C-alpha cells in the first residue's frame, strides 16, 4: 500500500462543475503540498498546508491531520483547469517528500 | 524575477556514462530540491540542499549525488547510467528556510534524460 493515496485517478467534468480531489496518507506528516502539472511537464505549486484550510481564487485546500486526509476543491471548473493534480506529504525527522500518483482532470465545455 | 532555470533541457547518454544537471534557483531562494519523474514510478524525491548542505535525502542509490554552491545554484550528478535512469529530472527552489517543510515550491521545467 502506498503511503499516499489519491482519488479518483481520473476525473472528467463539465465546465462549471464543482470538483473534489482527495488525498489520504498513512504516516505522520509535517506538511502537505498540492501541485498542478500540465501536459509538457511544468509543475506549479498550488498550496502548502500544515493545518486547516487555504483558499486561492477558485481553489480551496483543506487538511484534517487527525484523519490523515486532505482535499482539493475547484469551484466553477474551467477547461484550463485540465491537468494532473498531485499531492505530496513531508514525512520523517529527516524530511522527505512522498508523492501521490496524481489525479488526471479533464474539464470539457 | 527570473524563474527556476534548469540546464540542459534535453540530453541523451549511453549506459555507463555519467551526467551532470544544473539548477539555478530564483534569486534569494536558498533551498533547492531535486526530483525524478518516470511514467512507472511517478514523482520521487531525490534530495534537498540548503546553504550548501544536503539536508534531506530520498531512497536512491549512491550513484545519485548533488551539491550546492555558495550562490545557491545546485547540480546533481548520476554516475554509471542505467536504462532505468531515463526520466524527467526536476528541481524546485523555496524561499523559506524550512524548504520543503514550510515553503512554497517553485519548479523548473526539468531536464529530460534519455539513456540508450
PDB file of N, CA and C in Angstrom, chain B residues 4-99:
ATOM      1  N   UNK B   4      12.989  29.434 -11.968  1.00  0.00           N
ATOM      2  CA  UNK B   4      14.000  28.406 -11.775  1.00  0.00           C
ATOM      3  C   UNK B   4      14.468  27.923 -13.154  1.00  0.00           C
ATOM      4  N   UNK B   5      15.752  27.907 -13.352  1.00  0.00           N
ATOM      5  CA  UNK B   5      16.313  27.542 -14.647  1.00  0.00           C
ATOM      6  C   UNK B   5      17.079  26.240 -14.558  1.00  0.00           C
ATOM      7  N   UNK B   6      16.717  25.298 -15.418  1.00  0.00           N
ATOM      8  CA  UNK B   6      17.410  24.012 -15.450  1.00  0.00           C
ATOM      9  C   UNK B   6      18.088  23.835 -16.805  1.00  0.00           C
ATOM     10  N   UNK B   7      19.310  23.348 -16.755  1.00  0.00           N
ATOM     11  CA  UNK B   7      20.039  23.053 -17.988  1.00  0.00           C
ATOM     12  C   UNK B   7      20.793  21.739 -17.857  1.00  0.00           C
ATOM     13  N   UNK B   8      20.962  20.973 -18.949  1.00  0.00           N
ATOM     14  CA  UNK B   8      20.296  21.204 -20.232  1.00  0.00           C
ATOM     15  C   UNK B   8      18.835  20.771 -20.171  1.00  0.00           C
ATOM     16  N   UNK B   9      18.033  21.123 -21.132  1.00  0.00           N
ATOM     17  CA  UNK B   9      16.636  20.722 -21.126  1.00  0.00           C
ATOM     18  C   UNK B   9      16.462  19.283 -21.615  1.00  0.00           C
ATOM     19  N   UNK B  10      17.272  18.899 -22.559  1.00  0.00           N
ATOM     20  CA  UNK B  10      17.212  17.543 -23.107  1.00  0.00           C
ATOM     21  C   UNK B  10      18.634  17.012 -23.280  1.00  0.00           C
ATOM     22  N   UNK B  11      18.806  15.733 -22.990  1.00  0.00           N
ATOM     23  CA  UNK B  11      20.099  15.128 -23.261  1.00  0.00           C
ATOM     24  C   UNK B  11      19.951  13.624 -23.415  1.00  0.00           C
ATOM     25  N   UNK B  12      20.864  13.086 -24.228  1.00  0.00           N
ATOM     26  CA  UNK B  12      20.881  11.652 -24.482  1.00  0.00           C
ATOM     27  C   UNK B  12      22.256  11.126 -24.099  1.00  0.00           C
ATOM     28  N   UNK B  13      22.260  10.065 -23.299  1.00  0.00           N
ATOM     29  CA  UNK B  13      23.505   9.437 -22.860  1.00  0.00           C
ATOM     30  C   UNK B  13      23.399   7.941 -23.121  1.00  0.00           C
ATOM     31  N   UNK B  14      24.537   7.270 -23.025  1.00  0.00           N
ATOM     32  CA  UNK B  14      24.524   5.814 -23.139  1.00  0.00           C
ATOM     33  C   UNK B  14      24.828   5.194 -21.781  1.00  0.00           C
ATOM     34  N   UNK B  15      24.439   3.951 -21.641  1.00  0.00           N
ATOM     35  CA  UNK B  15      24.662   3.224 -20.383  1.00  0.00           C
ATOM     36  C   UNK B  15      26.132   3.292 -19.968  1.00  0.00           C
ATOM     37  N   UNK B  16      26.350   3.493 -18.680  1.00  0.00           N
ATOM     38  CA  UNK B  16      27.703   3.541 -18.158  1.00  0.00           C
ATOM     39  C   UNK B  16      28.281   4.947 -18.077  1.00  0.00           C
ATOM     40  N   UNK B  17      27.731   5.873 -18.859  1.00  0.00           N
ATOM     41  CA  UNK B  17      28.223   7.251 -18.797  1.00  0.00           C
ATOM     42  C   UNK B  17      27.728   7.929 -17.521  1.00  0.00           C
ATOM     43  N   UNK B  18      28.201   9.148 -17.306  1.00  0.00           N
ATOM     44  CA  UNK B  18      27.677   9.938 -16.199  1.00  0.00           C
ATOM     45  C   UNK B  18      27.092  11.232 -16.754  1.00  0.00           C
ATOM     46  N   UNK B  19      26.266  11.876 -15.939  1.00  0.00           N
ATOM     47  CA  UNK B  19      25.614  13.099 -16.389  1.00  0.00           C
ATOM     48  C   UNK B  19      25.555  14.093 -15.232  1.00  0.00           C
ATOM     49  N   UNK B  20      25.675  15.354 -15.554  1.00  0.00           N
ATOM     50  CA  UNK B  20      25.533  16.427 -14.570  1.00  0.00           C
ATOM     51  C   UNK B  20      24.454  17.385 -15.033  1.00  0.00           C
ATOM     52  N   UNK B  21      23.491  17.639 -14.154  1.00  0.00           N
ATOM     53  CA  UNK B  21      22.393  18.545 -14.438  1.00  0.00           C
ATOM     54  C   UNK B  21      22.509  19.758 -13.531  1.00  0.00           C
ATOM     55  N   UNK B  22      22.096  20.915 -14.054  1.00  0.00           N
ATOM     56  CA  UNK B  22      22.253  22.147 -13.302  1.00  0.00           C
ATOM     57  C   UNK B  22      20.910  22.795 -13.013  1.00  0.00           C
ATOM     58  N   UNK B  23      20.820  23.460 -11.865  1.00  0.00           N
ATOM     59  CA  UNK B  23      19.602  24.144 -11.454  1.00  0.00           C
ATOM     60  C   UNK B  23      19.969  25.486 -10.840  1.00  0.00           C
ATOM     61  N   UNK B  24      19.451  26.567 -11.424  1.00  0.00           N
ATOM     62  CA  UNK B  24      19.645  27.895 -10.845  1.00  0.00           C
ATOM     63  C   UNK B  24      18.338  28.339 -10.216  1.00  0.00           C
ATOM     64  N   UNK B  25      18.312  28.521  -8.898  1.00  0.00           N
ATOM     65  CA  UNK B  25      17.053  28.862  -8.221  1.00  0.00           C
ATOM     66  C   UNK B  25      16.682  30.322  -8.447  1.00  0.00           C
ATOM     67  N   UNK B  26      15.481  30.651  -8.031  1.00  0.00           N
ATOM     68  CA  UNK B  26      15.050  32.039  -8.048  1.00  0.00           C
ATOM     69  C   UNK B  26      15.962  32.838  -7.118  1.00  0.00           C
ATOM     70  N   UNK B  27      16.306  34.044  -7.529  1.00  0.00           N
ATOM     71  CA  UNK B  27      17.200  34.872  -6.729  1.00  0.00           C
ATOM     72  C   UNK B  27      16.674  35.018  -5.302  1.00  0.00           C
ATOM     73  N   UNK B  28      17.550  34.744  -4.340  1.00  0.00           N
ATOM     74  CA  UNK B  28      17.160  34.857  -2.943  1.00  0.00           C
ATOM     75  C   UNK B  28      16.700  33.551  -2.311  1.00  0.00           C
ATOM     76  N   UNK B  29      16.381  32.561  -3.132  1.00  0.00           N
ATOM     77  CA  UNK B  29      15.983  31.251  -2.593  1.00  0.00           C
ATOM     78  C   UNK B  29      17.231  30.443  -2.265  1.00  0.00           C
ATOM     79  N   UNK B  30      17.289  29.891  -1.052  1.00  0.00           N
ATOM     80  CA  UNK B  30      18.462  29.123  -0.653  1.00  0.00           C
ATOM     81  C   UNK B  30      18.200  27.615  -0.572  1.00  0.00           C
ATOM     82  N   UNK B  31      16.920  27.234  -0.652  1.00  0.00           N
ATOM     83  CA  UNK B  31      16.585  25.807  -0.633  1.00  0.00           C
ATOM     84  C   UNK B  31      16.377  25.332  -2.072  1.00  0.00           C
ATOM     85  N   UNK B  32      17.065  24.264  -2.421  1.00  0.00           N
ATOM     86  CA  UNK B  32      16.894  23.632  -3.736  1.00  0.00           C
ATOM     87  C   UNK B  32      16.671  22.142  -3.518  1.00  0.00           C
ATOM     88  N   UNK B  33      15.619  21.623  -4.137  1.00  0.00           N
ATOM     89  CA  UNK B  33      15.337  20.193  -4.038  1.00  0.00           C
ATOM     90  C   UNK B  33      15.251  19.598  -5.440  1.00  0.00           C
ATOM     91  N   UNK B  34      15.528  18.308  -5.530  1.00  0.00           N
ATOM     92  CA  UNK B  34      15.577  17.597  -6.811  1.00  0.00           C
ATOM     93  C   UNK B  34      14.610  16.422  -6.791  1.00  0.00           C
ATOM     94  N   UNK B  35      14.045  16.139  -7.975  1.00  0.00           N
ATOM     95  CA  UNK B  35      13.041  15.092  -8.115  1.00  0.00           C
ATOM     96  C   UNK B  35      13.248  14.341  -9.427  1.00  0.00           C
ATOM     97  N   UNK B  36      12.861  13.064  -9.408  1.00  0.00           N
ATOM     98  CA  UNK B  36      12.856  12.250 -10.618  1.00  0.00           C
ATOM     99  C   UNK B  36      11.416  11.901 -10.956  1.00  0.00           C
ATOM    100  N   UNK B  37      11.038  12.049 -12.214  1.00  0.00           N
ATOM    101  CA  UNK B  37       9.686  11.663 -12.631  1.00  0.00           C
ATOM    102  C   UNK B  37       9.766  10.678 -13.789  1.00  0.00           C
ATOM    103  N   UNK B  38       9.172   9.502 -13.591  1.00  0.00           N
ATOM    104  CA  UNK B  38       9.095   8.486 -14.638  1.00  0.00           C
ATOM    105  C   UNK B  38       7.652   8.031 -14.766  1.00  0.00           C
ATOM    106  N   UNK B  39       7.271   7.487 -15.949  1.00  0.00           N
ATOM    107  CA  UNK B  39       5.894   7.002 -16.110  1.00  0.00           C
ATOM    108  C   UNK B  39       5.558   5.883 -15.125  1.00  0.00           C
ATOM    109  N   UNK B  40       6.528   5.063 -14.787  1.00  0.00           N
ATOM    110  CA  UNK B  40       6.248   3.924 -13.920  1.00  0.00           C
ATOM    111  C   UNK B  40       6.212   4.259 -12.443  1.00  0.00           C
ATOM    112  N   UNK B  41       7.114   5.085 -11.977  1.00  0.00           N
ATOM    113  CA  UNK B  41       7.251   5.389 -10.554  1.00  0.00           C
ATOM    114  C   UNK B  41       6.673   6.739 -10.161  1.00  0.00           C
ATOM    115  N   UNK B  42       6.298   7.553 -11.142  1.00  0.00           N
ATOM    116  CA  UNK B  42       5.796   8.880 -10.821  1.00  0.00           C
ATOM    117  C   UNK B  42       6.900   9.786 -10.324  1.00  0.00           C
ATOM    118  N   UNK B  43       6.520  10.718  -9.473  1.00  0.00           N
ATOM    119  CA  UNK B  43       7.481  11.670  -8.905  1.00  0.00           C
ATOM    120  C   UNK B  43       8.126  11.066  -7.667  1.00  0.00           C
ATOM    121  N   UNK B  44       9.439  11.186  -7.587  1.00  0.00           N
ATOM    122  CA  UNK B  44      10.174  10.718  -6.417  1.00  0.00           C
ATOM    123  C   UNK B  44      11.181  11.784  -5.988  1.00  0.00           C
ATOM    124  N   UNK B  45      11.286  11.941  -4.682  1.00  0.00           N
ATOM    125  CA  UNK B  45      12.191  12.931  -4.094  1.00  0.00           C
ATOM    126  C   UNK B  45      13.613  12.388  -4.074  1.00  0.00           C
ATOM    127  N   UNK B  46      14.541  13.189  -4.574  1.00  0.00           N
ATOM    128  CA  UNK B  46      15.960  12.797  -4.573  1.00  0.00           C
ATOM    129  C   UNK B  46      16.691  13.353  -3.361  1.00  0.00           C
ATOM    130  N   UNK B  47      16.778  14.660  -3.261  1.00  0.00           N
ATOM    131  CA  UNK B  47      17.436  15.302  -2.124  1.00  0.00           C
ATOM    132  C   UNK B  47      17.129  16.788  -2.100  1.00  0.00           C
ATOM    133  N   UNK B  48      17.440  17.404  -0.944  1.00  0.00           N
ATOM    134  CA  UNK B  48      17.258  18.830  -0.757  1.00  0.00           C
ATOM    135  C   UNK B  48      18.542  19.423  -0.207  1.00  0.00           C
ATOM    136  N   UNK B  49      18.892  20.584  -0.728  1.00  0.00           N
ATOM    137  CA  UNK B  49      20.057  21.318  -0.249  1.00  0.00           C
ATOM    138  C   UNK B  49      19.632  22.669   0.294  1.00  0.00           C
ATOM    139  N   UNK B  50      20.346  23.083   1.328  1.00  0.00           N
ATOM    140  CA  UNK B  50      20.130  24.403   1.902  1.00  0.00           C
ATOM    141  C   UNK B  50      21.464  24.925   2.379  1.00  0.00           C
ATOM    142  N   UNK B  51      21.815  26.127   1.951  1.00  0.00           N
ATOM    143  CA  UNK B  51      23.092  26.739   2.334  1.00  0.00           C
ATOM    144  C   UNK B  51      24.254  25.771   2.160  1.00  0.00           C
ATOM    145  N   UNK B  52      24.323  25.167   0.993  1.00  0.00           N
ATOM    146  CA  UNK B  52      25.432  24.301   0.564  1.00  0.00           C
ATOM    147  C   UNK B  52      25.485  22.954   1.290  1.00  0.00           C
ATOM    148  N   UNK B  53      24.471  22.641   2.087  1.00  0.00           N
ATOM    149  CA  UNK B  53      24.461  21.376   2.834  1.00  0.00           C
ATOM    150  C   UNK B  53      23.274  20.526   2.399  1.00  0.00           C
ATOM    151  N   UNK B  54      23.525  19.227   2.213  1.00  0.00           N
ATOM    152  CA  UNK B  54      22.411  18.331   1.924  1.00  0.00           C
ATOM    153  C   UNK B  54      21.629  18.129   3.210  1.00  0.00           C
ATOM    154  N   UNK B  55      20.375  18.490   3.169  1.00  0.00           N
ATOM    155  CA  UNK B  55      19.570  18.464   4.386  1.00  0.00           C
ATOM    156  C   UNK B  55      18.713  17.201   4.464  1.00  0.00           C
ATOM    157  N   UNK B  56      18.214  16.774   3.306  1.00  0.00           N
ATOM    158  CA  UNK B  56      17.330  15.608   3.278  1.00  0.00           C
ATOM    159  C   UNK B  56      17.665  14.768   2.057  1.00  0.00           C
ATOM    160  N   UNK B  57      17.367  13.472   2.138  1.00  0.00           N
ATOM    161  CA  UNK B  57      17.696  12.587   1.026  1.00  0.00           C
ATOM    162  C   UNK B  57      16.611  11.540   0.869  1.00  0.00           C
ATOM    163  N   UNK B  58      16.256  11.242  -0.375  1.00  0.00           N
ATOM    164  CA  UNK B  58      15.297  10.186  -0.660  1.00  0.00           C
ATOM    165  C   UNK B  58      15.992   8.844  -0.780  1.00  0.00           C
ATOM    166  N   UNK B  59      15.240   7.855  -1.236  1.00  0.00           N
ATOM    167  CA  UNK B  59      15.747   6.483  -1.305  1.00  0.00           C
ATOM    168  C   UNK B  59      16.319   6.161  -2.676  1.00  0.00           C
ATOM    169  N   UNK B  60      17.422   6.752  -2.984  1.00  0.00           N
ATOM    170  CA  UNK B  60      18.096   6.497  -4.250  1.00  0.00           C
ATOM    171  C   UNK B  60      19.508   5.991  -3.969  1.00  0.00           C
ATOM    172  N   UNK B  61      20.050   5.184  -4.896  1.00  0.00           N
ATOM    173  CA  UNK B  61      21.407   4.661  -4.675  1.00  0.00           C
ATOM    174  C   UNK B  61      22.459   5.768  -4.720  1.00  0.00           C
ATOM    175  N   UNK B  62      23.645   5.425  -4.266  1.00  0.00           N
ATOM    176  CA  UNK B  62      24.731   6.393  -4.175  1.00  0.00           C
ATOM    177  C   UNK B  62      25.187   6.952  -5.513  1.00  0.00           C
ATOM    178  N   UNK B  63      24.728   6.320  -6.605  1.00  0.00           N
ATOM    179  CA  UNK B  63      25.078   6.861  -7.933  1.00  0.00           C
ATOM    180  C   UNK B  63      24.497   8.254  -8.157  1.00  0.00           C
ATOM    181  N   UNK B  64      23.473   8.557  -7.387  1.00  0.00           N
ATOM    182  CA  UNK B  64      22.827   9.866  -7.479  1.00  0.00           C
ATOM    183  C   UNK B  64      23.420  10.762  -6.395  1.00  0.00           C
ATOM    184  N   UNK B  65      24.003  11.861  -6.814  1.00  0.00           N
ATOM    185  CA  UNK B  65      24.602  12.772  -5.844  1.00  0.00           C
ATOM    186  C   UNK B  65      24.324  14.210  -6.276  1.00  0.00           C
ATOM    187  N   UNK B  66      24.571  15.110  -5.370  1.00  0.00           N
ATOM    188  CA  UNK B  66      24.341  16.503  -5.698  1.00  0.00           C
ATOM    189  C   UNK B  66      25.245  17.398  -4.902  1.00  0.00           C
ATOM    190  N   UNK B  67      25.160  18.669  -5.206  1.00  0.00           N
ATOM    191  CA  UNK B  67      25.869  19.664  -4.409  1.00  0.00           C
ATOM    192  C   UNK B  67      25.228  21.019  -4.651  1.00  0.00           C
ATOM    193  N   UNK B  68      25.525  21.920  -3.746  1.00  0.00           N
ATOM    194  CA  UNK B  68      25.025  23.285  -3.883  1.00  0.00           C
ATOM    195  C   UNK B  68      26.180  24.244  -3.677  1.00  0.00           C
ATOM    196  N   UNK B  69      26.200  25.281  -4.474  1.00  0.00           N
ATOM    197  CA  UNK B  69      27.278  26.253  -4.426  1.00  0.00           C
ATOM    198  C   UNK B  69      26.877  27.453  -3.567  1.00  0.00           C
ATOM    199  N   UNK B  70      27.821  28.307  -3.301  1.00  0.00           N
ATOM    200  CA  UNK B  70      27.571  29.444  -2.400  1.00  0.00           C
ATOM    201  C   UNK B  70      26.538  30.411  -2.978  1.00  0.00           C
ATOM    202  N   UNK B  71      26.344  30.398  -4.293  1.00  0.00           N
ATOM    203  CA  UNK B  71      25.318  31.273  -4.889  1.00  0.00           C
ATOM    204  C   UNK B  71      23.967  30.557  -4.984  1.00  0.00           C
ATOM    205  N   UNK B  72      23.840  29.423  -4.313  1.00  0.00           N
ATOM    206  CA  UNK B  72      22.625  28.594  -4.231  1.00  0.00           C
ATOM    207  C   UNK B  72      22.351  27.765  -5.482  1.00  0.00           C
ATOM    208  N   UNK B  73      23.110  27.973  -6.546  1.00  0.00           N
ATOM    209  CA  UNK B  73      22.956  27.082  -7.704  1.00  0.00           C
ATOM    210  C   UNK B  73      23.302  25.660  -7.284  1.00  0.00           C
ATOM    211  N   UNK B  74      22.592  24.713  -7.884  1.00  0.00           N
ATOM    212  CA  UNK B  74      22.797  23.317  -7.488  1.00  0.00           C
ATOM    213  C   UNK B  74      23.039  22.458  -8.721  1.00  0.00           C
ATOM    214  N   UNK B  75      23.770  21.418  -8.534  1.00  0.00           N
ATOM    215  CA  UNK B  75      23.983  20.412  -9.577  1.00  0.00           C
ATOM    216  C   UNK B  75      23.646  19.053  -9.008  1.00  0.00           C
ATOM    217  N   UNK B  76      23.148  18.172  -9.882  1.00  0.00           N
ATOM    218  CA  UNK B  76      23.036  16.775  -9.500  1.00  0.00           C
ATOM    219  C   UNK B  76      23.794  15.941 -10.526  1.00  0.00           C
ATOM    220  N   UNK B  77      24.357  14.871 -10.051  1.00  0.00           N
ATOM    221  CA  UNK B  77      25.170  14.007 -10.886  1.00  0.00           C
ATOM    222  C   UNK B  77      24.658  12.577 -10.772  1.00  0.00           C
ATOM    223  N   UNK B  78      24.576  11.914 -11.908  1.00  0.00           N
ATOM    224  CA  UNK B  78      24.255  10.488 -11.896  1.00  0.00           C
ATOM    225  C   UNK B  78      25.412   9.766 -12.588  1.00  0.00           C
ATOM    226  N   UNK B  79      26.034   8.848 -11.872  1.00  0.00           N
ATOM    227  CA  UNK B  79      27.164   8.117 -12.450  1.00  0.00           C
ATOM    228  C   UNK B  79      26.703   6.743 -12.912  1.00  0.00           C
ATOM    229  N   UNK B  80      27.489   6.130 -13.764  1.00  0.00           N
ATOM    230  CA  UNK B  80      27.224   4.780 -14.265  1.00  0.00           C
ATOM    231  C   UNK B  80      25.750   4.636 -14.645  1.00  0.00           C
ATOM    232  N   UNK B  81      25.351   5.399 -15.629  1.00  0.00           N
ATOM    233  CA  UNK B  81      23.941   5.461 -16.012  1.00  0.00           C
ATOM    234  C   UNK B  81      23.377   4.096 -16.398  1.00  0.00           C
ATOM    235  N   UNK B  82      22.124   3.874 -15.995  1.00  0.00           N
ATOM    236  CA  UNK B  82      21.370   2.676 -16.354  1.00  0.00           C
ATOM    237  C   UNK B  82      20.156   3.098 -17.177  1.00  0.00           C
ATOM    238  N   UNK B  83      19.617   2.135 -17.922  1.00  0.00           N
ATOM    239  CA  UNK B  83      18.450   2.440 -18.753  1.00  0.00           C
ATOM    240  C   UNK B  83      17.316   3.019 -17.913  1.00  0.00           C
ATOM    241  N   UNK B  84      17.165   2.498 -16.696  1.00  0.00           N
ATOM    242  CA  UNK B  84      16.090   2.942 -15.817  1.00  0.00           C
ATOM    243  C   UNK B  84      16.246   4.360 -15.295  1.00  0.00           C
ATOM    244  N   UNK B  85      17.376   4.983 -15.563  1.00  0.00           N
ATOM    245  CA  UNK B  85      17.577   6.373 -15.134  1.00  0.00           C
ATOM    246  C   UNK B  85      16.947   7.354 -16.117  1.00  0.00           C
ATOM    247  N   UNK B  86      16.458   6.854 -17.235  1.00  0.00           N
ATOM    248  CA  UNK B  86      15.756   7.721 -18.186  1.00  0.00           C
ATOM    249  C   UNK B  86      14.544   8.323 -17.476  1.00  0.00           C
ATOM    250  N   UNK B  87      14.474   9.638 -17.461  1.00  0.00           N
ATOM    251  CA  UNK B  87      13.433  10.293 -16.677  1.00  0.00           C
ATOM    252  C   UNK B  87      13.475  11.791 -16.921  1.00  0.00           C
ATOM    253  N   UNK B  88      12.462  12.450 -16.386  1.00  0.00           N
ATOM    254  CA  UNK B  88      12.459  13.903 -16.290  1.00  0.00           C
ATOM    255  C   UNK B  88      12.980  14.257 -14.902  1.00  0.00           C
ATOM    256  N   UNK B  89      14.038  15.037 -14.849  1.00  0.00           N
ATOM    257  CA  UNK B  89      14.610  15.459 -13.573  1.00  0.00           C
ATOM    258  C   UNK B  89      14.218  16.906 -13.329  1.00  0.00           C
ATOM    259  N   UNK B  90      13.543  17.115 -12.224  1.00  0.00           N
ATOM    260  CA  UNK B  90      13.026  18.436 -11.882  1.00  0.00           C
ATOM    261  C   UNK B  90      13.729  18.970 -10.650  1.00  0.00           C
ATOM    262  N   UNK B  91      13.941  20.256 -10.628  1.00  0.00           N
ATOM    263  CA  UNK B  91      14.392  20.874  -9.386  1.00  0.00           C
ATOM    264  C   UNK B  91      13.382  21.947  -8.998  1.00  0.00           C
ATOM    265  N   UNK B  92      13.377  22.261  -7.719  1.00  0.00           N
ATOM    266  CA  UNK B  92      12.485  23.280  -7.197  1.00  0.00           C
ATOM    267  C   UNK B  92      13.246  24.108  -6.177  1.00  0.00           C
ATOM    268  N   UNK B  93      12.945  25.385  -6.123  1.00  0.00           N
ATOM    269  CA  UNK B  93      13.530  26.210  -5.077  1.00  0.00           C
ATOM    270  C   UNK B  93      12.429  26.738  -4.172  1.00  0.00           C
ATOM    271  N   UNK B  94      12.818  27.106  -2.968  1.00  0.00           N
ATOM    272  CA  UNK B  94      11.862  27.607  -1.996  1.00  0.00           C
ATOM    273  C   UNK B  94      12.448  28.810  -1.272  1.00  0.00           C
ATOM    274  N   UNK B  95      11.600  29.807  -1.017  1.00  0.00           N
ATOM    275  CA  UNK B  95      12.096  30.997  -0.325  1.00  0.00           C
ATOM    276  C   UNK B  95      12.222  30.813   1.186  1.00  0.00           C
ATOM    277  N   UNK B  96      11.600  29.758   1.696  1.00  0.00           N
ATOM    278  CA  UNK B  96      11.573  29.565   3.144  1.00  0.00           C
ATOM    279  C   UNK B  96      12.806  28.807   3.607  1.00  0.00           C
ATOM    280  N   UNK B  97      13.305  29.144   4.787  1.00  0.00           N
ATOM    281  CA  UNK B  97      14.461  28.423   5.309  1.00  0.00           C
ATOM    282  C   UNK B  97      14.113  26.970   5.598  1.00  0.00           C
ATOM    283  N   UNK B  98      12.839  26.693   5.828  1.00  0.00           N
ATOM    284  CA  UNK B  98      12.405  25.323   6.047  1.00  0.00           C
ATOM    285  C   UNK B  98      12.261  24.521   4.771  1.00  0.00           C
ATOM    286  N   UNK B  99      12.377  25.166   3.630  1.00  0.00           N
ATOM    287  CA  UNK B  99      12.348  24.467   2.348  1.00  0.00           C
ATOM    288  C   UNK B  99      11.064  23.701   2.130  1.00  0.00           C
TER     289      UNK B  99
END
